XYZ file of C-alpha atoms in Angstrom:
86
model
C 14.425 6.685 -5.556
C 13.391 8.874 -8.759
C 15.642 10.542 -8.668
C 18.561 8.212 -9.016
C 17.170 5.781 -11.021
C 14.865 2.782 -9.456
C 13.480 0.934 -11.806
C 9.441 1.774 -11.088
C 8.776 -1.612 -10.306
C 11.325 -1.396 -7.550
C 9.523 2.388 -6.238
C 5.971 0.588 -6.690
C 6.586 -2.715 -4.458
C 8.055 -0.331 -1.510
C 5.068 1.986 -1.221
C 2.579 -1.038 -1.700
C 1.461 1.133 -5.203
C 1.002 0.332 -9.215
C 4.208 1.181 -11.566
C 1.538 3.909 -13.762
C 1.163 6.121 -9.867
C 4.663 6.304 -9.676
C 4.705 7.293 -13.059
C 2.302 9.540 -12.429
C 3.884 10.954 -9.298
C 8.328 10.479 -11.097
C 6.571 13.113 -14.139
C 4.970 15.578 -12.383
C 1.320 14.801 -13.187
C 0.294 14.122 -9.582
C 1.526 15.300 -6.719
C 3.523 17.648 -7.847
C 3.992 19.299 -4.938
C 5.262 17.344 -2.885
C 9.046 17.108 -2.410
C 11.435 14.232 -2.751
C 12.972 12.363 0.494
C 16.596 13.764 0.928
C 18.594 10.546 -0.332
C 19.452 9.589 3.130
C 16.213 9.259 4.113
C 15.559 6.420 1.420
C 15.712 2.949 1.441
C 18.110 1.101 0.142
C 17.121 0.291 -3.710
C 15.628 -2.610 -4.421
C 14.727 -5.140 -5.357
C 11.792 -5.792 -3.101
C 9.757 -8.863 -2.169
C 6.260 -9.222 -2.784
C 3.234 -9.435 -0.796
C 3.237 -13.493 -1.564
C 6.924 -14.054 -1.841
C 6.714 -12.542 1.993
C 4.106 -13.701 3.094
C 5.771 -17.703 1.945
C 8.846 -16.115 3.756
C 7.329 -15.470 6.733
C 5.087 -19.005 6.690
C 8.184 -19.820 6.346
C 9.503 -18.371 9.415
C 6.236 -19.877 11.550
C 7.301 -23.432 10.183
C 10.832 -23.383 11.358
C 9.869 -21.375 14.668
C 7.995 -24.649 15.441
C 10.002 -27.039 14.607
C 13.210 -25.028 16.724
C 10.327 -25.567 19.644
C 8.871 -29.708 18.443
C 12.771 -29.536 18.884
C 14.013 -28.145 21.927
C 11.570 -29.734 22.971
C 12.179 -33.309 22.783
C 15.621 -32.960 23.829
C 14.797 -31.791 27.678
C 13.045 -35.371 27.665
C 16.135 -36.603 26.422
C 17.432 -34.766 28.785
C 15.366 -36.259 31.166
C 15.667 -39.646 30.407
C 19.166 -39.404 31.170
C 19.396 -38.246 34.296
C 17.225 -40.854 35.134
C 19.192 -43.145 33.835
C 21.909 -41.547 35.829
């Protein structure tokens, strides 16, 4: 990701580390023996969601699911009433 000039911020977000660790790795200060992954194995370019944004997205999806389930339940009740009217 560093070789394709991804931002340190994006690399850090992908791996869940801070930008200082990314800088240490890219400069060779740490883990210099680890080879870079082939480009076809890299994730898509960032930016990536933060943990906070992902949490809020998950909450929004859960709320949407609950709303859809309630709507389906109400449709089922309405269909039963229509069948009674016949």
